[in-house]
mmCIF file of C-alpha atoms in Angstrom:
data_model
loop_
_atom_site.group_PDB
_atom_site.id
_atom_site.type_symbol
_atom_site.label_atom_id
_atom_site.label_comp_id
_atom_site.label_asym_id
_atom_site.label_seq_id
_atom_site.Cartn_x
_atom_site.Cartn_y
_atom_site.Cartn_z
ATOM 1 C CA MET A 232 -32.441 -43.232 19.085
ATOM 2 C CA PRO A 233 -32.571 -47.088 18.451
ATOM 3 C CA THR A 234 -35.328 -48.697 16.059
ATOM 4 C CA THR A 235 -36.313 -52.660 16.959
ATOM 5 C CA ALA A 236 -35.457 -55.142 14.379
ATOM 6 C CA PRO A 237 -37.310 -58.469 14.117
ATOM 7 C CA ARG A 238 -35.647 -61.268 14.812
ATOM 8 C CA PRO A 239 -33.063 -62.336 12.358
ATOM 9 C CA THR A 240 -33.299 -64.584 9.398
ATOM 10 C CA ALA A 241 -31.525 -67.492 8.518
ATOM 11 C CA ARG A 242 -29.860 -65.282 6.708
ATOM 12 C CA SER A 243 -26.090 -64.224 8.621
ATOM 13 C CA ALA A 244 -25.123 -61.050 8.008
ATOM 14 C CA ALA A 245 -21.129 -61.839 8.585
ATOM 15 C CA ALA A 246 -21.825 -64.789 6.217
ATOM 16 C CA ALA A 247 -23.247 -62.449 3.443
ATOM 17 C CA PRO A 248 -21.173 -61.920 0.056
ATOM 18 C CA SER A 249 -20.044 -58.067 -0.443
ATOM 19 C CA PRO A 250 -20.328 -57.014 -3.598
ATOM 20 C CA ALA A 251 -16.085 -57.433 -3.666
ATOM 21 C CA GLY A 252 -16.487 -61.189 -2.725
ATOM 22 C CA GLN A 253 -15.750 -60.491 0.893
ATOM 23 C CA PRO A 254 -17.599 -61.644 3.838
ATOM 24 C CA ALA A 255 -20.114 -58.614 4.349
ATOM 25 C CA PRO A 256 -19.935 -56.312 7.618
ATOM 26 C CA ARG A 257 -21.947 -57.142 10.767
ATOM 27 C CA LEU A 258 -22.126 -53.733 11.695
ATOM 28 C CA GLY A 259 -22.308 -50.213 9.400
ATOM 29 C CA VAL A 260 -21.409 -46.954 10.360
ATOM 30 C CA LEU A 261 -22.418 -43.973 8.435
ATOM 31 C CA LEU A 262 -20.742 -40.176 8.998
ATOM 32 C CA CYS A 263 -23.625 -38.119 7.266
ATOM 33 C CA ASN A 264 -22.778 -35.119 6.058
ATOM 34 C CA LEU A 265 -24.746 -32.106 4.518
ATOM 35 C CA GLY A 266 -24.115 -32.293 1.009
ATOM 36 C CA THR A 267 -22.103 -30.755 -1.919
ATOM 37 C CA PRO A 268 -22.321 -30.542 -5.631
ATOM 38 C CA ASP A 269 -21.196 -32.689 -8.162
ATOM 39 C CA ALA A 270 -19.215 -29.780 -9.857
ATOM 40 C CA PRO A 271 -18.534 -25.962 -9.597
ATOM 41 C CA THR A 272 -21.198 -25.446 -12.459
ATOM 42 C CA PRO A 273 -24.236 -23.407 -12.506
ATOM 43 C CA ALA A 274 -25.977 -27.120 -13.669
ATOM 44 C CA ALA A 275 -24.561 -29.077 -10.526
ATOM 45 C CA VAL A 276 -24.682 -26.674 -7.830
ATOM 46 C CA LYS A 277 -28.921 -25.868 -8.756
ATOM 47 C CA ARG A 278 -29.392 -29.790 -8.594
ATOM 48 C CA TYR A 279 -28.115 -29.488 -5.387
ATOM 49 C CA LEU A 280 -29.636 -26.810 -4.090
ATOM 50 C CA ALA A 281 -33.019 -27.619 -5.609
ATOM 51 C CA GLU A 282 -32.999 -30.828 -3.329
ATOM 52 C CA PHE A 283 -31.061 -28.805 -0.090
ATOM 53 C CA LEU A 284 -33.825 -25.996 -0.204
ATOM 54 C CA SER A 285 -36.817 -28.292 -1.097
ATOM 55 C CA ASP A 286 -36.225 -30.412 1.928
ATOM 56 C CA PRO A 287 -39.454 -28.919 4.791
ATOM 57 C CA ARG A 288 -36.772 -29.980 7.838
ATOM 58 C CA VAL A 289 -34.475 -26.907 5.958
ATOM 59 C CA VAL A 290 -37.416 -24.070 4.451
ATOM 60 C CA GLU A 291 -40.262 -24.310 6.697
ATOM 61 C CA LEU A 292 -43.364 -22.954 4.311
ATOM 62 C CA PRO A 293 -46.020 -24.315 2.352
ATOM 63 C CA PRO A 294 -44.749 -25.871 -0.572
ATOM 64 C CA LEU A 295 -47.654 -24.166 -2.790
ATOM 65 C CA LEU A 296 -45.793 -20.709 -1.951
ATOM 66 C CA TRP A 297 -42.237 -21.914 -1.926
ATOM 67 C CA GLN A 298 -41.535 -23.510 -5.010
ATOM 68 C CA PRO A 299 -42.762 -21.177 -7.947
ATOM 69 C CA LEU A 300 -40.396 -18.523 -5.572
ATOM 70 C CA LEU A 301 -37.348 -21.378 -5.420
ATOM 71 C CA ARG A 302 -37.968 -22.635 -8.869
ATOM 72 C CA LEU A 303 -38.009 -19.252 -10.775
ATOM 73 C CA ALA A 304 -36.027 -16.649 -8.835
ATOM 74 C CA ILE A 305 -34.202 -18.472 -6.263
ATOM 75 C CA LEU A 306 -32.108 -21.096 -8.024
ATOM 76 C CA PRO A 307 -31.253 -19.625 -11.522
ATOM 77 C CA LEU A 308 -29.401 -16.616 -9.428
ATOM 78 C CA ARG A 309 -27.999 -18.375 -7.076
ATOM 79 C CA ALA A 310 -26.511 -21.744 -9.002
ATOM 80 C CA LYS A 311 -24.717 -18.897 -10.898
ATOM 81 C CA GLU A 312 -23.310 -16.999 -7.775
ATOM 82 C CA SER A 313 -22.755 -20.329 -5.450
ATOM 83 C CA ALA A 314 -20.856 -21.675 -8.749
ATOM 84 C CA ARG A 315 -18.348 -19.001 -8.418
ATOM 85 C CA LYS A 316 -17.989 -19.456 -4.805
ATOM 86 C CA TYR A 317 -17.436 -23.166 -5.387
ATOM 87 C CA GLU A 318 -14.932 -22.696 -7.933
ATOM 88 C CA LYS A 319 -12.521 -20.343 -5.201
ATOM 89 C CA ILE A 320 -12.459 -23.618 -3.541
ATOM 90 C CA TRP A 321 -12.941 -26.409 -5.302
ATOM 91 C CA GLN A 322 -9.495 -29.172 -5.344
ATOM 92 C CA PRO A 323 -9.568 -31.295 -8.487
ATOM 93 C CA GLU A 324 -6.652 -33.476 -7.572
ATOM 94 C CA ASP A 325 -8.020 -34.142 -4.197
ATOM 95 C CA GLY A 326 -11.487 -35.350 -5.612
ATOM 96 C CA GLY A 327 -13.197 -31.836 -6.288
ATOM 97 C CA SER A 328 -15.704 -30.867 -3.194
ATOM 98 C CA PRO A 329 -13.409 -30.621 0.447
ATOM 99 C CA LEU A 330 -16.166 -31.521 2.191
ATOM 100 C CA LEU A 331 -16.450 -34.675 0.237
ATOM 101 C CA ALA A 332 -12.634 -35.214 0.518
ATOM 102 C CA TYR A 333 -12.842 -34.751 3.993
ATOM 103 C CA THR A 334 -15.737 -36.765 5.310
ATOM 104 C CA ARG A 335 -14.201 -40.112 2.912
ATOM 105 C CA LYS A 336 -10.982 -39.186 4.364
ATOM 106 C CA GLN A 337 -12.538 -39.316 7.949
ATOM 107 C CA ALA A 338 -14.556 -42.591 7.700
ATOM 108 C CA LEU A 339 -11.240 -44.672 6.261
ATOM 109 C CA MET A 340 -9.386 -43.874 9.712
ATOM 110 C CA LEU A 341 -12.441 -44.265 11.499
ATOM 111 C CA ARG A 342 -12.549 -47.584 10.608
ATOM 112 C CA GLY A 343 -9.101 -48.370 10.971
ATOM 113 C CA TRP A 344 -9.267 -47.091 14.095
ATOM 114 C CA LEU A 345 -12.314 -48.903 15.286
ATOM 115 C CA GLY A 346 -10.073 -52.222 14.292
ATOM 116 C CA GLU A 347 -7.505 -51.601 16.500
ATOM 117 C CA ALA A 348 -9.892 -51.041 19.222
ATOM 118 C CA GLY A 349 -11.324 -54.795 18.823
ATOM 119 C CA LEU A 350 -14.326 -53.699 17.139
ATOM 120 C CA ARG A 351 -13.765 -56.094 13.601
ATOM 121 C CA GLY A 352 -16.083 -56.430 11.048
ATOM 122 C CA VAL A 353 -17.470 -52.651 11.082
ATOM 123 C CA ASP A 354 -17.731 -50.855 7.459
ATOM 124 C CA VAL A 355 -17.422 -47.340 7.765
ATOM 125 C CA GLN A 356 -18.744 -45.010 4.864
ATOM 126 C CA ALA A 357 -19.311 -41.431 3.918
ATOM 127 C CA ALA A 358 -22.532 -40.125 2.909
ATOM 128 C CA MET A 359 -24.690 -36.697 2.290
ATOM 129 C CA ARG A 360 -27.886 -35.840 3.204
ATOM 130 C CA TYR A 361 -27.842 -33.622 -0.261
ATOM 131 C CA GLY A 362 -26.197 -35.218 -3.443
ATOM 132 C CA GLN A 363 -23.579 -38.281 -3.908
ATOM 133 C CA PRO A 364 -22.713 -40.374 -2.481
ATOM 134 C CA GLY A 365 -26.581 -40.321 -0.689
ATOM 135 C CA ILE A 366 -27.648 -41.478 2.694
ATOM 136 C CA ILE A 367 -30.021 -43.876 1.207
ATOM 137 C CA ALA A 368 -27.820 -45.487 -1.461
ATOM 138 C CA GLN A 369 -25.450 -46.629 1.425
ATOM 139 C CA LEU A 370 -28.255 -48.196 3.556
ATOM 140 C CA GLU A 371 -29.595 -50.199 0.664
ATOM 141 C CA ARG A 372 -26.073 -51.727 0.072
ATOM 142 C CA TRP A 373 -25.602 -53.085 3.383
ATOM 143 C CA HIS A 374 -29.087 -53.986 3.710
ATOM 144 C CA ALA A 375 -29.232 -56.153 0.364
ATOM 145 C CA GLN A 376 -25.649 -57.809 2.191
ATOM 146 C CA GLY A 377 -27.453 -58.815 5.375
ATOM 147 C CA VAL A 378 -26.358 -55.785 7.638
ATOM 148 C CA GLU A 379 -28.698 -56.204 10.494
ATOM 149 C CA LYS A 380 -27.209 -53.433 12.837
ATOM 150 C CA MET A 381 -26.803 -49.677 11.491
ATOM 151 C CA LEU A 382 -25.179 -46.550 13.213
ATOM 152 C CA LEU A 383 -25.898 -43.290 11.351
ATOM 153 C CA LEU A 384 -23.387 -40.535 13.124
ATOM 154 C CA PRO A 385 -24.452 -37.168 11.401
ATOM 155 C CA LEU A 386 -21.449 -34.515 11.322
ATOM 156 C CA TYR A 387 -23.385 -32.001 13.116
ATOM 157 C CA PRO A 388 -21.787 -31.973 16.901
ATOM 158 C CA GLN A 389 -25.383 -29.490 17.815
ATOM 159 C CA TYR A 390 -28.665 -30.618 17.251
ATOM 160 C CA SER A 391 -30.805 -28.816 15.366
ATOM 161 C CA ALA A 392 -34.321 -29.669 13.531
ATOM 162 C CA THR A 393 -33.081 -28.087 9.895
ATOM 163 C CA THR A 394 -29.784 -30.766 10.361
ATOM 164 C CA THR A 395 -29.856 -34.099 12.036
ATOM 165 C CA ALA A 396 -33.254 -34.470 12.325
ATOM 166 C CA SER A 397 -33.702 -34.448 8.087
ATOM 167 C CA VAL A 398 -31.190 -37.193 8.373
ATOM 168 C CA ILE A 399 -33.451 -39.128 10.813
ATOM 169 C CA ASP A 400 -36.278 -38.330 9.255
ATOM 170 C CA GLN A 401 -34.651 -39.949 6.113
ATOM 171 C CA ALA A 402 -33.217 -42.534 7.937
ATOM 172 C CA HIS A 403 -36.459 -43.718 9.467
ATOM 173 C CA ALA A 404 -38.547 -43.160 5.836
ATOM 174 C CA TRP A 405 -36.484 -45.898 4.266
ATOM 175 C CA ALA A 406 -36.273 -48.429 7.228
ATOM 176 C CA GLY A 407 -39.940 -48.114 7.094
ATOM 177 C CA SER A 408 -40.118 -49.125 3.326
ATOM 178 C CA LYS A 409 -38.528 -52.870 4.476
ATOM 179 C CA ARG A 410 -40.319 -55.597 5.367
ATOM 180 C CA ASN A 411 -36.871 -56.759 7.205
ATOM 181 C CA MET A 412 -36.124 -53.495 8.918
ATOM 182 C CA PRO A 413 -32.306 -53.175 10.311
ATOM 183 C CA GLU A 414 -32.055 -51.867 13.358
ATOM 184 C CA LEU A 415 -31.004 -48.197 13.460
ATOM 185 C CA ARG A 416 -28.845 -45.929 15.856
ATOM 186 C CA ILE A 417 -28.886 -42.429 15.906
ATOM 187 C CA VAL A 418 -26.365 -40.459 17.312
ATOM 188 C CA LYS A 419 -28.693 -37.167 18.261
ATOM 189 C CA HIS A 420 -25.809 -34.951 19.399
ATOM 190 C CA TYR A 421 -22.062 -34.310 21.286
ATOM 191 C CA ALA A 422 -22.105 -30.669 21.743
ATOM 192 C CA ASP A 423 -20.371 -31.472 24.877
ATOM 193 C CA ASP A 424 -18.764 -34.574 24.016
ATOM 194 C CA ALA A 425 -15.605 -34.525 26.209
ATOM 195 C CA GLY A 426 -13.758 -35.488 23.386
ATOM 196 C CA TYR A 427 -15.028 -33.123 20.882
ATOM 197 C CA ILE A 428 -14.419 -30.570 22.853
ATOM 198 C CA ALA A 429 -10.752 -32.049 23.503
ATOM 199 C CA ALA A 430 -9.965 -32.027 19.489
ATOM 200 C CA LEU A 431 -10.878 -28.633 19.259
ATOM 201 C CA ALA A 432 -8.706 -27.318 22.242
ATOM 202 C CA ARG A 433 -6.189 -29.273 20.618
ATOM 203 C CA ARG A 434 -6.796 -27.363 16.958
ATOM 204 C CA THR A 435 -6.794 -24.605 18.952
ATOM 205 C CA LEU A 436 -3.838 -25.159 20.526
ATOM 206 C CA GLU A 437 -1.584 -26.341 18.167
ATOM 207 C CA HIS A 438 -2.579 -23.427 15.992
ATOM 208 C CA TRP A 439 -1.720 -20.861 18.606
ATOM 209 C CA GLN A 440 1.935 -22.716 19.351
ATOM 210 C CA THR A 441 2.939 -21.552 15.814
ATOM 211 C CA HIS A 442 1.090 -17.965 15.747
ATOM 212 C CA GLY A 443 0.630 -16.705 19.128
ATOM 213 C CA ARG A 444 -2.287 -16.274 20.914
ATOM 214 C CA PRO A 445 -4.704 -13.624 19.245
ATOM 215 C CA GLU A 446 -6.323 -10.522 20.650
ATOM 216 C CA VAL A 447 -10.134 -12.349 20.197
ATOM 217 C CA LEU A 448 -11.170 -16.027 19.312
ATOM 218 C CA VAL A 449 -14.239 -15.859 17.472
ATOM 219 C CA MET A 450 -16.220 -19.150 17.042
ATOM 220 C CA SER A 451 -18.929 -19.097 14.602
ATOM 221 C CA TYR A 452 -21.798 -21.067 14.050
ATOM 222 C CA HIS A 453 -23.591 -21.856 11.253
ATOM 223 C CA GLY A 454 -27.376 -19.724 11.175
ATOM 224 C CA ILE A 455 -30.599 -20.663 11.839
ATOM 225 C CA PRO A 456 -33.735 -18.662 11.719
ATOM 226 C CA ALA A 457 -34.218 -16.957 14.893
ATOM 227 C CA ARG A 458 -38.138 -18.309 15.104
ATOM 228 C CA ASN A 459 -36.471 -21.932 14.828
ATOM 229 C CA VAL A 460 -35.411 -21.524 18.362
ATOM 230 C CA ALA A 461 -38.375 -19.722 19.314
ATOM 231 C CA LYS A 462 -40.452 -23.043 18.531
ATOM 232 C CA GLY A 463 -37.921 -24.678 20.356
ATOM 233 C CA ASP A 464 -34.990 -25.294 18.277
ATOM 234 C CA PRO A 465 -31.898 -26.762 20.953
ATOM 235 C CA TYR A 466 -29.615 -25.719 18.318
ATOM 236 C CA ALA A 467 -28.643 -22.114 19.528
ATOM 237 C CA GLN A 468 -27.659 -23.173 23.352
ATOM 238 C CA GLN A 469 -25.997 -26.115 22.471
ATOM 239 C CA CYS A 470 -24.016 -24.155 20.424
ATOM 240 C CA GLN A 471 -23.712 -22.185 23.605
ATOM 241 C CA ARG A 472 -22.507 -24.963 25.344
ATOM 242 C CA SER A 473 -19.866 -26.290 23.391
ATOM 243 C CA ALA A 474 -18.501 -22.514 23.134
ATOM 244 C CA ALA A 475 -18.151 -21.893 26.566
ATOM 245 C CA LEU A 476 -16.698 -25.686 27.430
ATOM 246 C CA LEU A 477 -13.956 -24.467 24.759
ATOM 247 C CA ALA A 478 -13.445 -21.475 26.234
ATOM 248 C CA GLN A 479 -13.113 -22.919 29.395
ATOM 249 C CA GLN A 480 -10.546 -25.687 28.369
ATOM 250 C CA LEU A 481 -8.302 -22.756 26.527
ATOM 251 C CA GLY A 482 -8.583 -21.075 29.717
ATOM 252 C CA LEU A 483 -9.846 -17.768 27.648
ATOM 253 C CA GLN A 484 -12.299 -15.044 29.936
ATOM 254 C CA PRO A 485 -15.442 -13.772 28.080
ATOM 255 C CA ALA A 486 -13.581 -10.363 26.671
ATOM 256 C CA GLN A 487 -11.055 -13.220 25.340
ATOM 257 C CA TYR A 488 -13.732 -14.294 22.685
ATOM 258 C CA ARG A 489 -17.105 -14.226 20.761
ATOM 259 C CA VAL A 490 -19.939 -16.670 19.478
ATOM 260 C CA THR A 491 -21.704 -15.527 15.892
ATOM 261 C CA PHE A 492 -23.353 -16.889 13.853
ATOM 262 C CA GLN A 493 -22.706 -16.834 9.935
ATOM 263 C CA SER A 494 -24.155 -17.832 6.535
ATOM 264 C CA ARG A 495 -27.807 -16.161 6.901
ATOM 265 C CA PHE A 496 -30.223 -16.895 4.066
ATOM 266 C CA GLY A 497 -33.048 -14.586 3.189
ATOM 267 C CA ARG A 498 -34.879 -11.637 4.930
ATOM 268 C CA ALA A 499 -36.134 -13.313 8.367
ATOM 269 C CA GLN A 500 -34.059 -12.754 11.638
ATOM 270 C CA TRP A 501 -31.351 -15.361 12.035
ATOM 271 C CA LEU A 502 -29.824 -15.897 15.337
ATOM 272 C CA GLN A 503 -27.236 -13.223 16.155
ATOM 273 C CA PRO A 504 -24.429 -11.821 16.362
ATOM 274 C CA TYR A 505 -24.363 -11.920 12.823
ATOM 275 C CA THR A 506 -20.436 -12.862 12.145
ATOM 276 C CA GLN A 507 -18.783 -9.920 9.628
ATOM 277 C CA PRO A 508 -21.113 -7.473 11.474
ATOM 278 C CA THR A 509 -19.245 -8.533 14.551
ATOM 279 C CA LEU A 510 -15.582 -8.699 12.859
ATOM 280 C CA GLU A 511 -15.871 -5.345 11.282
ATOM 281 C CA GLN A 512 -17.045 -3.848 14.285
ATOM 282 C CA LEU A 513 -13.840 -5.193 16.175
ATOM 283 C CA ALA A 514 -11.672 -3.968 13.984
ATOM 284 C CA ARG A 515 -13.390 -0.898 14.104
ATOM 285 C CA GLU A 516 -12.847 -0.630 17.905
ATOM 286 C CA GLY A 517 -9.068 -1.470 17.463
ATOM 287 C CA VAL A 518 -8.913 -5.219 17.660
ATOM 288 C CA LYS A 519 -6.018 -5.965 15.113
ATOM 289 C CA THR A 520 -5.505 -9.815 15.774
ATOM 290 C CA VAL A 521 -8.221 -12.208 15.601
ATOM 291 C CA ASP A 522 -8.528 -15.693 14.860
ATOM 292 C CA LEU A 523 -11.701 -17.588 13.985
ATOM 293 C CA ILE A 524 -12.859 -21.462 14.762
ATOM 294 C CA CYS A 525 -15.803 -22.852 13.058
ATOM 295 C CA PRO A 526 -16.840 -25.571 15.746
ATOM 296 C CA GLY A 527 -19.948 -26.773 14.030
ATOM 297 C CA PHE A 528 -18.306 -27.625 10.962
ATOM 298 C CA ALA A 529 -16.766 -31.522 11.369
ATOM 299 C CA SER A 530 -15.129 -30.375 7.935
ATOM 300 C CA ASP A 531 -14.126 -27.302 5.780
ATOM 301 C CA CYS A 532 -16.075 -26.574 3.425
ATOM 302 C CA LEU A 533 -17.666 -23.548 1.573
ATOM 303 C CA GLU A 534 -18.559 -22.077 4.156
ATOM 304 C CA THR A 535 -15.262 -22.195 5.839
ATOM 305 C CA LEU A 536 -12.828 -21.915 3.136
ATOM 306 C CA GLU A 537 -14.682 -19.297 0.957
ATOM 307 C CA GLU A 538 -17.193 -17.246 2.823
ATOM 308 C CA ILE A 539 -14.946 -17.089 6.082
ATOM 309 C CA ASP A 540 -11.514 -17.515 5.231
ATOM 310 C CA MET A 541 -11.986 -15.086 2.176
ATOM 311 C CA GLU A 542 -15.139 -12.709 2.327
ATOM 312 C CA VAL A 543 -15.095 -12.337 5.862
ATOM 313 C CA ARG A 544 -11.168 -11.942 6.436
ATOM 314 C CA GLN A 545 -11.509 -9.107 3.437
ATOM 315 C CA ALA A 546 -14.564 -7.616 5.365
ATOM 316 C CA PHE A 547 -11.882 -7.227 8.970
ATOM 317 C CA LEU A 548 -9.063 -6.170 6.982
ATOM 318 C CA ALA A 549 -10.811 -3.508 5.479
ATOM 319 C CA HIS A 550 -12.232 -1.870 8.504
ATOM 320 C CA GLY A 551 -9.065 -1.651 10.223
ATOM 321 C CA GLY A 552 -8.209 -5.100 11.197
ATOM 322 C CA GLN A 553 -4.384 -6.186 10.339
ATOM 323 C CA GLU A 554 -4.160 -10.674 10.871
ATOM 324 C CA PHE A 555 -7.095 -12.169 10.495
ATOM 325 C CA ARG A 556 -5.858 -16.064 11.188
ATOM 326 C CA TYR A 557 -8.794 -18.908 10.281
ATOM 327 C CA ILE A 558 -8.218 -21.703 12.433
ATOM 328 C CA PRO A 559 -8.898 -25.332 9.844
ATOM 329 C CA CYS A 560 -11.640 -27.514 10.977
ATOM 330 C CA LEU A 561 -11.185 -30.398 12.598
ATOM 331 C CA ASN A 562 -11.085 -32.393 9.288
ATOM 332 C CA ASP A 563 -8.622 -35.629 9.769
ATOM 333 C CA HIS A 564 -7.334 -34.032 12.210
ATOM 334 C CA PRO A 565 -6.276 -37.147 15.006
ATOM 335 C CA ALA A 566 -8.050 -36.077 18.048
ATOM 336 C CA TRP A 567 -11.321 -35.777 16.204
ATOM 337 C CA ILE A 568 -11.013 -39.181 15.101
ATOM 338 C CA SER A 569 -10.234 -40.503 18.254
ATOM 339 C CA ALA A 570 -13.263 -38.315 19.050
ATOM 340 C CA LEU A 571 -15.477 -40.168 16.524
ATOM 341 C CA ARG A 572 -14.138 -44.011 17.552
ATOM 342 C CA ASP A 573 -15.422 -42.905 20.986
ATOM 343 C CA LEU A 574 -18.583 -41.696 19.985
ATOM 344 C CA VAL A 575 -18.874 -45.413 17.542
ATOM 345 C CA LEU A 576 -18.061 -47.531 20.621
ATOM 346 C CA ARG A 577 -20.341 -46.060 23.512
ATOM 347 C CA HIS A 578 -23.210 -45.885 20.943
ATOM 348 C CA THR A 579 -22.752 -49.286 19.743
ATOM 349 C CA ALA A 580 -21.701 -50.926 22.801
ATOM 350 C CA HIS A 581 -24.278 -53.548 22.962
ATOM 351 C CA TRP A 582 -24.500 -54.445 19.590
#
């Protein structure tokens, strides 16, 4: 989604010094993920959730109604509960948040792979829509270096107004504050991208080479309110498209896989079928072995490591299932970095 930039000034992006004294990049590529608290503590989680749940793209309620409920009721309780969950997955030896650690690894690897592909003078960084490191801070850093071209690649394969559109909002609001605007491009979605689907299939097949095939493969996506789809959000359709393409790559028949939605929040109806009840029903029906993959998550995080691999696992086993096998997210898998590289090369082809 290009934004027309003004004519370059006499200052050359290639000659502008970076903070480290090195020539500034001519192009910045920003991998944008959702976000993470700074620590697995109630105070840190409360700050993170307050920013996240105050985004009108996430909660479409009038602020005068929503903010008192959020500040007085939801945050005090949810922050403590979420902090306990974050403690279960926190990895101090790897930088704490798995989401942040994997996103940074992806950025580091992608920078190298782009260089090997012949795209020189490119800086690749990781940023979070909520929490740190922030998107605006990195855009400001590049702008101060004189970088004229910036590509934002949200790590949401399927577009939703609750995720990708929020990144677009923030980036355009920042650019709109600049007299000399950089040229911005934003990758809207890649739900049916061949490289993305191939990476998912490669991850799954490698898992099956070690553990064997399950009776049922469950593909669990993050949910959104059903009313969002009724208003025109294409997210559900794109999730189904990704799932069908992955099933085709894996040679699965319709009875061999399920598409579900997780992480429901509040009492409103969200996209269905819900993940945990589906796993419980499969167990009651006599299914003994299931594999579960989360195609909509580029990096393992709270929703995959705690909600899926702990809570949903326990629910499946408690209802009669015998073996629950979680397939990790794409993370730093080489096939995924290859897909990201190809996405960047296509979207920067004329730069």
